[in-house]
mmCIF file of C-alpha atoms and ligand atoms in Angstrom:
data_model
loop_
_atom_site.group_PDB
_atom_site.id
_atom_site.type_symbol
_atom_site.label_atom_id
_atom_site.label_comp_id
_atom_site.label_asym_id
_atom_site.label_seq_id
_atom_site.Cartn_x
_atom_site.Cartn_y
_atom_site.Cartn_z
ATOM 1 C CA MET A 66 -0.155 0.029 -0.288
ATOM 2 C CA SER A 67 1.286 3.208 -0.941
ATOM 3 C CA GLU A 68 2.084 5.731 2.088
ATOM 4 C CA GLN A 69 0.856 9.352 0.456
ATOM 5 C CA VAL A 70 0.780 11.537 3.253
ATOM 6 C CA ARG A 71 -2.592 12.941 4.101
ATOM 7 C CA LYS A 72 -3.945 16.490 4.704
ATOM 8 C CA ILE A 73 -6.418 16.542 7.579
ATOM 9 C CA ILE A 74 -8.103 19.568 9.029
ATOM 10 C CA HIS A 75 -9.899 19.409 12.089
ATOM 11 C CA VAL A 76 -12.309 22.803 12.343
ATOM 12 C CA ASP A 77 -13.642 23.561 15.704
ATOM 13 C CA MET A 78 -16.171 26.157 16.005
ATOM 14 C CA ASP A 79 -15.176 28.465 19.228
ATOM 15 C CA ALA A 80 -17.398 28.355 22.246
ATOM 16 C CA PHE A 81 -20.611 27.701 19.565
ATOM 17 C CA TYR A 82 -23.449 27.374 21.225
ATOM 18 C CA ALA A 83 -22.611 30.323 23.405
ATOM 19 C CA SER A 84 -21.159 32.416 20.682
ATOM 20 C CA VAL A 85 -24.354 31.928 18.627
ATOM 21 C CA GLU A 86 -26.146 33.397 21.539
ATOM 22 C CA GLN A 87 -23.808 36.295 21.978
ATOM 23 C CA ARG A 88 -24.282 37.004 17.865
ATOM 24 C CA ASP A 89 -28.034 37.049 18.038
ATOM 25 C CA ASN A 90 -28.397 38.852 21.161
ATOM 26 C CA PRO A 91 -26.259 42.113 21.510
ATOM 27 C CA GLU A 92 -27.046 42.427 25.255
ATOM 28 C CA LEU A 93 -24.939 39.080 25.865
ATOM 29 C CA ARG A 94 -22.100 40.272 23.999
ATOM 30 C CA GLY A 95 -18.983 40.853 26.714
ATOM 31 C CA ARG A 96 -20.908 38.942 29.293
ATOM 32 C CA PRO A 97 -20.600 35.795 31.153
ATOM 33 C CA VAL A 98 -23.041 33.512 29.211
ATOM 34 C CA ALA A 99 -24.080 29.899 29.880
ATOM 35 C CA VAL A 100 -26.010 27.944 27.772
ATOM 36 C CA GLY A 101 -28.171 25.463 29.636
ATOM 37 C CA HIS A 102 -31.023 25.349 32.365
ATOM 38 C CA GLY A 103 -29.705 27.475 35.462
ATOM 39 C CA ALA A 104 -32.437 24.982 37.363
ATOM 40 C CA ARG A 105 -31.119 22.783 40.165
ATOM 41 C CA ARG A 106 -30.270 20.094 38.690
ATOM 42 C CA GLY A 107 -29.221 21.802 34.905
ATOM 43 C CA VAL A 108 -25.697 21.663 33.870
ATOM 44 C CA VAL A 109 -23.964 24.018 31.460
ATOM 45 C CA ALA A 110 -23.679 23.048 28.424
ATOM 46 C CA ALA A 111 -21.565 25.681 26.662
ATOM 47 C CA ALA A 112 -19.863 28.942 27.948
ATOM 48 C CA SER A 113 -18.519 31.919 26.566
ATOM 49 C CA TYR A 114 -15.366 32.973 26.760
ATOM 50 C CA GLU A 115 -16.141 35.520 29.645
ATOM 51 C CA ALA A 116 -17.539 32.658 31.741
ATOM 52 C CA ARG A 117 -14.499 30.685 31.405
ATOM 53 C CA GLN A 118 -12.645 32.943 33.041
ATOM 54 C CA PHE A 119 -14.483 31.993 36.163
ATOM 55 C CA GLY A 120 -13.837 28.220 35.647
ATOM 56 C CA VAL A 121 -17.258 28.020 33.975
ATOM 57 C CA ARG A 122 -17.314 25.275 31.320
ATOM 58 C CA SER A 123 -19.496 22.523 29.906
ATOM 59 C CA ALA A 124 -20.983 19.480 32.100
ATOM 60 C CA LEU A 125 -20.754 22.253 34.917
ATOM 61 C CA PRO A 126 -23.612 21.589 37.565
ATOM 62 C CA SER A 127 -25.364 24.996 36.963
ATOM 63 C CA VAL A 128 -25.789 25.824 40.654
ATOM 64 C CA THR A 129 -21.641 25.475 41.091
ATOM 65 C CA ALA A 130 -21.290 27.485 37.645
ATOM 66 C CA MET A 131 -23.516 30.308 39.769
ATOM 67 C CA ARG A 132 -21.337 30.213 42.533
ATOM 68 C CA GLN A 133 -18.252 30.864 40.851
ATOM 69 C CA CYS A 134 -19.467 33.503 38.416
ATOM 70 C CA PRO A 135 -22.793 35.581 40.036
ATOM 71 C CA GLU A 136 -23.266 37.297 37.058
ATOM 72 C CA LEU A 137 -23.224 34.557 34.995
ATOM 73 C CA VAL A 138 -26.276 34.614 32.226
ATOM 74 C CA PHE A 139 -28.301 31.765 31.494
ATOM 75 C CA VAL A 140 -29.835 30.909 27.998
ATOM 76 C CA PRO A 141 -31.505 28.208 26.995
ATOM 77 C CA PRO A 142 -30.196 26.261 24.008
ATOM 78 C CA ARG A 143 -31.738 26.564 20.648
ATOM 79 C CA PHE A 144 -31.226 23.621 18.498
ATOM 80 C CA ASP A 145 -32.876 24.646 15.467
ATOM 81 C CA VAL A 146 -30.470 27.672 15.028
ATOM 82 C CA TYR A 147 -27.401 25.986 16.221
ATOM 83 C CA ARG A 148 -28.445 23.122 13.466
ATOM 84 C CA SER A 149 -28.970 25.708 10.560
ATOM 85 C CA VAL A 150 -25.317 27.307 11.367
ATOM 86 C CA SER A 151 -24.224 23.730 11.176
ATOM 87 C CA ARG A 152 -25.578 23.211 7.511
ATOM 88 C CA GLN A 153 -24.023 26.397 6.456
ATOM 89 C CA ILE A 154 -20.437 25.335 7.576
ATOM 90 C CA HIS A 155 -20.858 22.127 5.943
ATOM 91 C CA ALA A 156 -21.872 24.297 2.785
ATOM 92 C CA ILE A 157 -18.369 25.721 3.316
ATOM 93 C CA PHE A 158 -16.602 22.678 3.818
ATOM 94 C CA ALA A 159 -17.849 21.331 0.598
ATOM 95 C CA GLU A 160 -16.243 23.667 -1.574
ATOM 96 C CA PHE A 161 -13.161 22.294 -0.626
ATOM 97 C CA THR A 162 -13.645 18.749 -0.338
ATOM 98 C CA THR A 163 -15.946 15.947 -0.300
ATOM 99 C CA LEU A 164 -14.599 13.870 2.775
ATOM 100 C CA ILE A 165 -15.801 15.601 5.521
ATOM 101 C CA GLU A 166 -16.582 13.626 8.975
ATOM 102 C CA PRO A 167 -18.769 15.543 11.362
ATOM 103 C CA LEU A 168 -17.718 14.628 14.861
ATOM 104 C CA ALA A 169 -20.671 17.250 16.164
ATOM 105 C CA LEU A 170 -22.395 20.373 15.160
ATOM 106 C CA ASP A 171 -19.497 22.296 15.248
ATOM 107 C CA GLU A 172 -16.745 20.459 14.535
ATOM 108 C CA ALA A 173 -15.304 18.003 11.662
ATOM 109 C CA TYR A 174 -12.663 16.435 9.946
ATOM 110 C CA LEU A 175 -11.795 17.479 6.210
ATOM 111 C CA ASP A 176 -9.278 15.284 3.923
ATOM 112 C CA VAL A 177 -8.330 18.093 1.684
ATOM 113 C CA THR A 178 -5.509 15.490 0.335
ATOM 114 C CA ALA A 179 -7.032 15.453 -3.295
ATOM 115 C CA ASN A 180 -7.032 19.491 -3.026
ATOM 116 C CA ARG A 181 -10.173 20.186 -5.385
ATOM 117 C CA ALA A 182 -10.054 23.984 -4.435
ATOM 118 C CA GLU A 183 -6.322 23.940 -5.650
ATOM 119 C CA MET A 184 -4.828 25.699 -2.548
ATOM 120 C CA PRO A 185 -1.010 25.933 -2.502
ATOM 121 C CA THR A 186 -1.472 24.011 0.936
ATOM 122 C CA ALA A 187 -3.522 22.940 3.474
ATOM 123 C CA TRP A 188 -2.429 25.806 5.975
ATOM 124 C CA LEU A 189 -3.923 27.944 3.756
ATOM 125 C CA THR A 190 -7.331 26.045 2.803
ATOM 126 C CA ALA A 191 -7.537 26.232 6.484
ATOM 127 C CA LYS A 192 -7.284 29.755 6.722
ATOM 128 C CA VAL A 193 -9.475 30.589 3.645
ATOM 129 C CA ILE A 194 -12.236 28.233 5.055
ATOM 130 C CA ARG A 195 -12.154 30.143 8.330
ATOM 131 C CA ALA A 196 -12.734 33.282 6.857
ATOM 132 C CA ARG A 197 -15.481 32.091 4.739
ATOM 133 C CA ILE A 198 -16.813 31.030 8.172
ATOM 134 C CA LEU A 199 -16.429 34.168 9.683
ATOM 135 C CA GLU A 200 -17.895 36.295 6.540
ATOM 136 C CA GLU A 201 -20.797 33.457 6.220
ATOM 137 C CA THR A 202 -21.818 32.771 9.571
ATOM 138 C CA GLY A 203 -20.394 35.728 11.837
ATOM 139 C CA LEU A 204 -18.455 33.159 14.095
ATOM 140 C CA THR A 205 -15.017 32.596 14.481
ATOM 141 C CA ALA A 206 -13.714 29.024 14.100
ATOM 142 C CA SER A 207 -10.095 27.442 14.993
ATOM 143 C CA ALA A 208 -8.230 24.825 12.780
ATOM 144 C CA GLY A 209 -5.932 22.125 13.105
ATOM 145 C CA VAL A 210 -3.337 20.733 10.471
ATOM 146 C CA SER A 211 -1.918 17.488 10.282
ATOM 147 C CA TYR A 212 -1.470 14.532 8.490
ATOM 148 C CA ASN A 213 -4.071 12.447 10.657
ATOM 149 C CA LYS A 214 -7.124 13.020 12.729
ATOM 150 C CA PHE A 215 -5.546 12.224 15.697
ATOM 151 C CA LEU A 216 -3.160 14.999 15.640
ATOM 152 C CA ALA A 217 -5.443 17.385 13.534
ATOM 153 C CA LYS A 218 -7.953 17.109 16.533
ATOM 154 C CA LEU A 219 -5.277 17.995 19.057
ATOM 155 C CA ALA A 220 -3.616 20.933 16.919
ATOM 156 C CA SER A 221 -7.101 22.818 16.507
ATOM 157 C CA GLY A 222 -7.166 23.191 20.343
ATOM 158 C CA GLN A 223 -3.576 25.172 20.367
ATOM 159 C CA ARG A 224 -4.527 28.280 19.448
ATOM 160 C CA LYS A 225 -7.706 28.915 20.092
ATOM 161 C CA PRO A 226 -9.962 30.812 20.041
ATOM 162 C CA ASN A 227 -9.815 32.112 15.853
ATOM 163 C CA GLY A 228 -6.705 30.254 15.888
ATOM 164 C CA GLN A 229 -5.163 27.612 13.867
ATOM 165 C CA PHE A 230 -1.848 25.305 14.336
ATOM 166 C CA ALA A 231 -0.122 22.573 12.229
ATOM 167 C CA ILE A 232 1.629 19.560 13.468
ATOM 168 C CA ARG A 233 3.914 18.495 10.481
ATOM 169 C CA PRO A 234 4.926 14.402 9.929
ATOM 170 C CA GLU A 235 8.032 15.276 11.342
ATOM 171 C CA GLU A 236 6.770 16.727 14.587
ATOM 172 C CA GLY A 237 4.052 14.354 15.274
ATOM 173 C CA ALA A 238 5.822 12.095 17.544
ATOM 174 C CA ALA A 239 7.628 14.872 19.553
ATOM 175 C CA PHE A 240 4.345 16.308 19.853
ATOM 176 C CA VAL A 241 2.472 13.528 21.223
ATOM 177 C CA GLU A 242 5.425 12.709 23.507
ATOM 178 C CA ALA A 243 5.342 16.027 25.265
ATOM 179 C CA LEU A 244 1.402 15.896 25.943
ATOM 180 C CA PRO A 245 -0.448 14.233 29.021
ATOM 181 C CA VAL A 246 -2.155 11.338 28.023
ATOM 182 C CA ALA A 247 -5.673 13.033 29.780
ATOM 183 C CA LYS A 248 -5.566 15.168 26.598
ATOM 184 C CA PHE A 249 -5.735 12.645 24.341
ATOM 185 C CA HIS A 250 -8.781 12.604 22.380
ATOM 186 C CA GLY A 251 -10.745 9.497 23.026
ATOM 187 C CA VAL A 252 -8.686 8.749 26.551
ATOM 188 C CA GLY A 253 -11.595 9.516 29.027
ATOM 189 C CA PRO A 254 -11.134 10.209 32.762
ATOM 190 C CA ALA A 255 -11.358 6.299 33.426
ATOM 191 C CA THR A 256 -8.817 5.714 30.770
ATOM 192 C CA ALA A 257 -6.392 8.450 31.931
ATOM 193 C CA ALA A 258 -6.622 7.172 35.559
ATOM 194 C CA ARG A 259 -5.791 3.766 34.598
ATOM 195 C CA MET A 260 -2.903 4.840 32.494
ATOM 196 C CA HIS A 261 -1.786 7.041 35.466
ATOM 197 C CA ALA A 262 -2.168 3.790 37.873
ATOM 198 C CA ALA A 263 0.252 2.013 35.410
ATOM 199 C CA GLY A 264 2.542 4.950 35.645
ATOM 200 C CA ILE A 265 1.679 6.517 32.289
ATOM 201 C CA GLN A 266 1.409 9.983 32.391
ATOM 202 C CA THR A 267 2.454 11.429 28.869
ATOM 203 C CA GLY A 268 2.987 10.464 25.700
ATOM 204 C CA ALA A 269 6.518 9.878 26.006
ATOM 205 C CA ASP A 270 5.788 7.302 28.725
ATOM 206 C CA LEU A 271 3.677 5.346 26.758
ATOM 207 C CA LYS A 272 5.650 4.908 24.125
ATOM 208 C CA THR A 273 8.045 3.138 26.471
ATOM 209 C CA TRP A 274 5.214 0.049 26.520
ATOM 210 C CA ALA A 275 5.774 -2.721 24.081
ATOM 211 C CA ARG A 276 2.714 -3.392 21.906
ATOM 212 C CA ALA A 277 1.816 -6.742 23.839
ATOM 213 C CA ASP A 278 1.966 -5.292 26.995
ATOM 214 C CA LEU A 279 -0.316 -2.267 25.918
ATOM 215 C CA GLN A 280 -2.686 -4.954 24.447
ATOM 216 C CA HIS A 281 -2.614 -6.997 27.765
ATOM 217 C CA ARG A 282 -3.340 -3.855 30.077
ATOM 218 C CA PHE A 283 -5.897 -2.003 27.687
ATOM 219 C CA GLY A 284 -7.163 -4.885 25.646
ATOM 220 C CA LYS A 285 -8.410 -3.973 22.053
ATOM 221 C CA SER A 286 -7.208 -0.244 22.769
ATOM 222 C CA GLY A 287 -3.577 -1.362 23.410
ATOM 223 C CA ASP A 288 -2.940 -1.180 19.297
ATOM 224 C CA TRP A 289 -4.398 1.736 19.133
ATOM 225 C CA PHE A 290 -2.280 3.673 22.039
ATOM 226 C CA TYR A 291 0.893 1.678 20.787
ATOM 227 C CA GLY A 292 0.103 3.779 17.209
ATOM 228 C CA ILE A 293 -0.858 7.071 18.789
ATOM 229 C CA ALA A 294 2.187 7.248 21.166
ATOM 230 C CA ARG A 295 4.547 7.328 17.799
ATOM 231 C CA GLY A 296 2.111 9.875 16.232
ATOM 232 C CA ARG A 297 0.485 7.331 14.132
ATOM 233 C CA ASP A 298 -3.333 7.251 13.325
ATOM 234 C CA LEU A 299 -4.391 5.680 10.051
ATOM 235 C CA ARG A 300 -8.315 6.226 10.231
ATOM 236 C CA ALA A 301 -9.841 7.729 7.194
ATOM 237 C CA VAL A 302 -12.115 10.413 6.995
ATOM 238 C CA ASN A 303 -15.229 8.798 7.238
ATOM 239 C CA PRO A 304 -17.755 10.964 4.837
ATOM 240 C CA ASN A 305 -21.491 11.133 5.971
ATOM 241 C CA ARG A 306 -22.420 7.645 4.807
ATOM 242 C CA GLU A 307 -25.796 7.194 3.420
ATOM 243 C CA ARG A 308 -28.589 6.090 5.996
ATOM 244 C CA LYS A 309 -29.543 2.373 4.646
ATOM 245 C CA SER A 310 -32.297 1.553 8.015
ATOM 246 C CA SER A 311 -34.799 2.764 10.294
ATOM 247 C CA GLY A 312 -32.377 2.763 12.900
ATOM 248 C CA SER A 313 -29.482 4.879 13.637
ATOM 249 C CA GLU A 314 -26.705 4.949 16.413
ATOM 250 C CA THR A 315 -23.506 6.388 17.779
ATOM 251 C CA THR A 316 -20.988 5.446 20.336
ATOM 252 C CA PHE A 317 -19.160 8.773 21.646
ATOM 253 C CA GLU A 318 -15.504 8.706 22.092
ATOM 254 C CA GLU A 319 -16.033 9.752 25.588
ATOM 255 C CA ASP A 320 -19.211 9.164 27.777
ATOM 256 C CA LEU A 321 -21.367 11.992 27.778
ATOM 257 C CA ILE A 322 -23.298 13.560 30.761
ATOM 258 C CA ASP A 323 -24.469 16.913 29.720
ATOM 259 C CA PRO A 324 -27.980 16.634 28.885
ATOM 260 C CA VAL A 325 -27.675 19.381 26.078
ATOM 261 C CA GLN A 326 -25.511 17.065 24.222
ATOM 262 C CA ILE A 327 -27.248 14.061 24.389
ATOM 263 C CA GLU A 328 -30.260 15.505 23.315
ATOM 264 C CA ALA A 329 -28.104 17.277 20.513
ATOM 265 C CA ARG A 330 -26.665 13.911 19.296
ATOM 266 C CA VAL A 331 -30.307 12.184 19.542
ATOM 267 C CA LEU A 332 -31.695 14.671 17.387
ATOM 268 C CA ALA A 333 -28.924 13.933 14.980
ATOM 269 C CA MET A 334 -29.779 10.367 14.936
ATOM 270 C CA ALA A 335 -33.736 11.296 14.756
ATOM 271 C CA ASP A 336 -32.832 13.111 11.355
ATOM 272 C CA ASP A 337 -30.838 10.370 10.024
ATOM 273 C CA VAL A 338 -33.631 8.001 10.529
ATOM 274 C CA TRP A 339 -35.791 10.651 8.832
ATOM 275 C CA ALA A 340 -33.535 10.948 5.788
ATOM 276 C CA TRP A 341 -33.979 7.271 5.307
ATOM 277 C CA CYS A 342 -37.872 7.710 5.672
ATOM 278 C CA GLU A 343 -38.006 10.278 3.125
ATOM 279 C CA LYS A 344 -36.018 8.116 0.986
ATOM 280 C CA THR A 345 -37.724 4.900 1.063
ATOM 281 C CA GLY A 346 -41.489 6.332 1.613
ATOM 282 C CA ALA A 347 -41.588 4.262 5.360
ATOM 283 C CA ARG A 348 -43.913 5.687 7.741
ATOM 284 C CA GLY A 349 -43.399 4.103 10.922
ATOM 285 C CA ARG A 350 -45.716 4.244 14.163
ATOM 286 C CA THR A 351 -43.414 3.293 17.127
ATOM 287 C CA VAL A 352 -40.584 5.309 18.134
ATOM 288 C CA THR A 353 -37.838 3.531 20.242
ATOM 289 C CA VAL A 354 -34.696 5.293 21.926
ATOM 290 C CA LYS A 355 -31.935 2.957 23.140
ATOM 291 C CA ILE A 356 -29.082 4.373 25.785
ATOM 292 C CA LYS A 357 -26.252 2.056 26.693
ATOM 293 C CA TRP A 358 -24.574 3.565 29.854
ATOM 294 C CA ALA A 359 -20.879 3.720 31.072
ATOM 295 C CA ASP A 360 -21.209 0.549 33.252
ATOM 296 C CA PHE A 361 -22.493 -1.266 29.747
ATOM 297 C CA GLN A 362 -25.899 -1.483 31.245
ATOM 298 C CA GLN A 363 -28.702 -0.765 28.402
ATOM 299 C CA SER A 364 -31.978 1.123 28.585
ATOM 300 C CA THR A 365 -34.944 1.382 25.922
ATOM 301 C CA ARG A 366 -37.734 3.639 26.150
ATOM 302 C CA SER A 367 -40.258 3.269 23.215
ATOM 303 C CA GLN A 368 -43.590 5.116 22.256
ATOM 304 C CA SER A 369 -46.302 3.974 19.734
ATOM 305 C CA LEU A 370 -48.150 6.990 18.245
ATOM 306 C CA ALA A 371 -51.686 6.852 17.034
ATOM 307 C CA ARG A 372 -50.525 7.642 13.447
ATOM 308 C CA PRO A 373 -47.384 7.191 11.463
ATOM 309 C CA VAL A 374 -44.601 9.270 11.860
ATOM 310 C CA ASP A 375 -44.873 11.604 8.942
ATOM 311 C CA SER A 376 -42.787 14.605 9.475
ATOM 312 C CA GLN A 377 -39.366 15.212 10.684
ATOM 313 C CA ALA A 378 -40.595 17.676 13.662
ATOM 314 C CA ILE A 379 -43.023 14.625 15.236
ATOM 315 C CA LEU A 380 -40.128 12.052 15.264
ATOM 316 C CA HIS A 381 -37.869 15.008 16.683
ATOM 317 C CA GLN A 382 -40.642 15.877 19.643
ATOM 318 C CA ALA A 383 -41.162 12.137 20.225
ATOM 319 C CA SER A 384 -37.004 11.251 20.332
ATOM 320 C CA LEU A 385 -36.754 13.883 22.817
ATOM 321 C CA GLY A 386 -39.730 12.862 24.775
ATOM 322 C CA LEU A 387 -38.021 9.771 25.155
ATOM 323 C CA ILE A 388 -34.444 10.791 26.014
ATOM 324 C CA ARG A 389 -35.785 13.462 28.370
ATOM 325 C CA SER A 390 -36.895 10.590 30.613
ATOM 326 C CA VAL A 391 -33.652 9.414 31.711
ATOM 327 C CA LEU A 392 -32.455 13.095 31.822
ATOM 328 C CA PRO A 393 -30.146 14.446 33.647
ATOM 329 C CA PRO A 394 -28.420 10.867 33.733
ATOM 330 C CA THR A 395 -27.430 9.461 36.964
ATOM 331 C CA LYS A 396 -24.296 8.029 35.069
ATOM 332 C CA GLY A 397 -22.490 8.361 31.781
ATOM 333 C CA VAL A 398 -23.997 7.656 28.341
ATOM 334 C CA ARG A 399 -21.849 5.548 25.830
ATOM 335 C CA LEU A 400 -24.149 5.076 23.151
ATOM 336 C CA VAL A 401 -27.645 6.100 21.892
ATOM 337 C CA GLY A 402 -29.987 5.025 19.368
ATOM 338 C CA VAL A 403 -33.244 6.126 17.649
ATOM 339 C CA THR A 404 -34.830 3.550 15.951
ATOM 340 C CA LEU A 405 -38.706 3.222 14.186
ATOM 341 C CA SER A 406 -40.632 0.441 13.715
ATOM 342 C CA ASN A 407 -44.157 -0.656 13.258
ATOM 343 C CA PHE A 408 -44.481 0.152 9.500
ATOM 344 C CA ARG A 409 -48.170 1.030 8.464
ATOM 345 C CA ALA A 410 -49.127 -1.364 6.007
ATOM 346 C CA GLY A 411 -48.524 0.284 2.406
ATOM 347 C CA ALA A 412 -45.962 2.708 4.081
ATOM 348 C CA GLU A 413 -43.463 -0.063 4.681
ATOM 349 C CA PRO A 414 -40.196 0.470 3.102
ATOM 350 C CA ARG A 415 -40.021 -0.162 -1.041
ATOM 351 C CA PRO A 416 -38.312 -3.383 -1.407
ATOM 352 C CA GLU A 417 -35.695 -1.853 -3.877
ATOM 353 C CA ALA A 418 -34.788 0.023 -0.375
ATOM 354 C CA LEU A 419 -34.777 -2.841 1.786
ATOM 355 C CA ALA A 420 -32.538 -4.490 -0.823
ATOM 356 C CA LEU A 421 -29.915 -1.591 0.176
ATOM 357 C CA SER A 422 -29.653 -2.335 3.364
ATOM 358 C CA SER A 423 -28.309 -5.767 3.533
HETATM 359 MG MG1 MG B 179 -16.265 23.847 19.226
#
């Protein structure tokens, strides 16, 4: 296999939800803003940079946030707006590459190796994309440029907000060595604690471990850790796959506890399912939301409607109602899924569509 060096950009909007709220409401500009519910059991979904100076960040309980920053203004989330901004930035990405992999509403990996836009460098591509985003949405983004996804994601965090950073192929290994493992994307607090217990604090510590020892200690993830300790990550940028079934689920890279983030993911999956419904003409009556918890226990919540789901809004409403019955979560959520079933006679998927889903 040829070893073509990839060019990957990780684009990440700055304090996304909070920035959108400050953009749309001038009274919020320059003030510490938390998107989320300020109620007793609420958590902060996103914090403006002003709020971050007080230590307010996402997933912090709202009561703690208010204690740390009495001036804090809580704003309820407006997902419709965030989703429409997300569509705008995706349209910009599409001018530069077809290989776009969304990680969240406000972040995506882009593979620009093919250089459709004929830019001299990936660095310049990232600059142009950020300028276009600012021009069209009035919002700033940061970017990381590197030869793989792992490093591009690390790089985008280096010059936030409104900056960009590159890690070149000859710099990758040294960059990872200097980094605390807790900062690795995909290494959550639990894995970081296990690494610390094994005496692994930094990428350099991780690199001293033999592949077999890592496999023994960390199972399937051992191989992955062996590679990233050397700045290696061969995962391809996986563009939006076409939805081929009535169910959609995602395992998160890190467990989620923030209700706003969990709801956003559930809505994204409902959209996948709805896209499939539109393509196939299928109209189901039962909506099921599945949750897999951090301890691998599983819960499902179902609702059968009086009539088949015939609009995206109804699917959103039903999915949100179901997920909200387990929010706020009492433990981390590793996976959520949305499925539609109970197809009305005459409204089941067309046979040709079913053939596609094998
Ligand atoms: Mg962001």
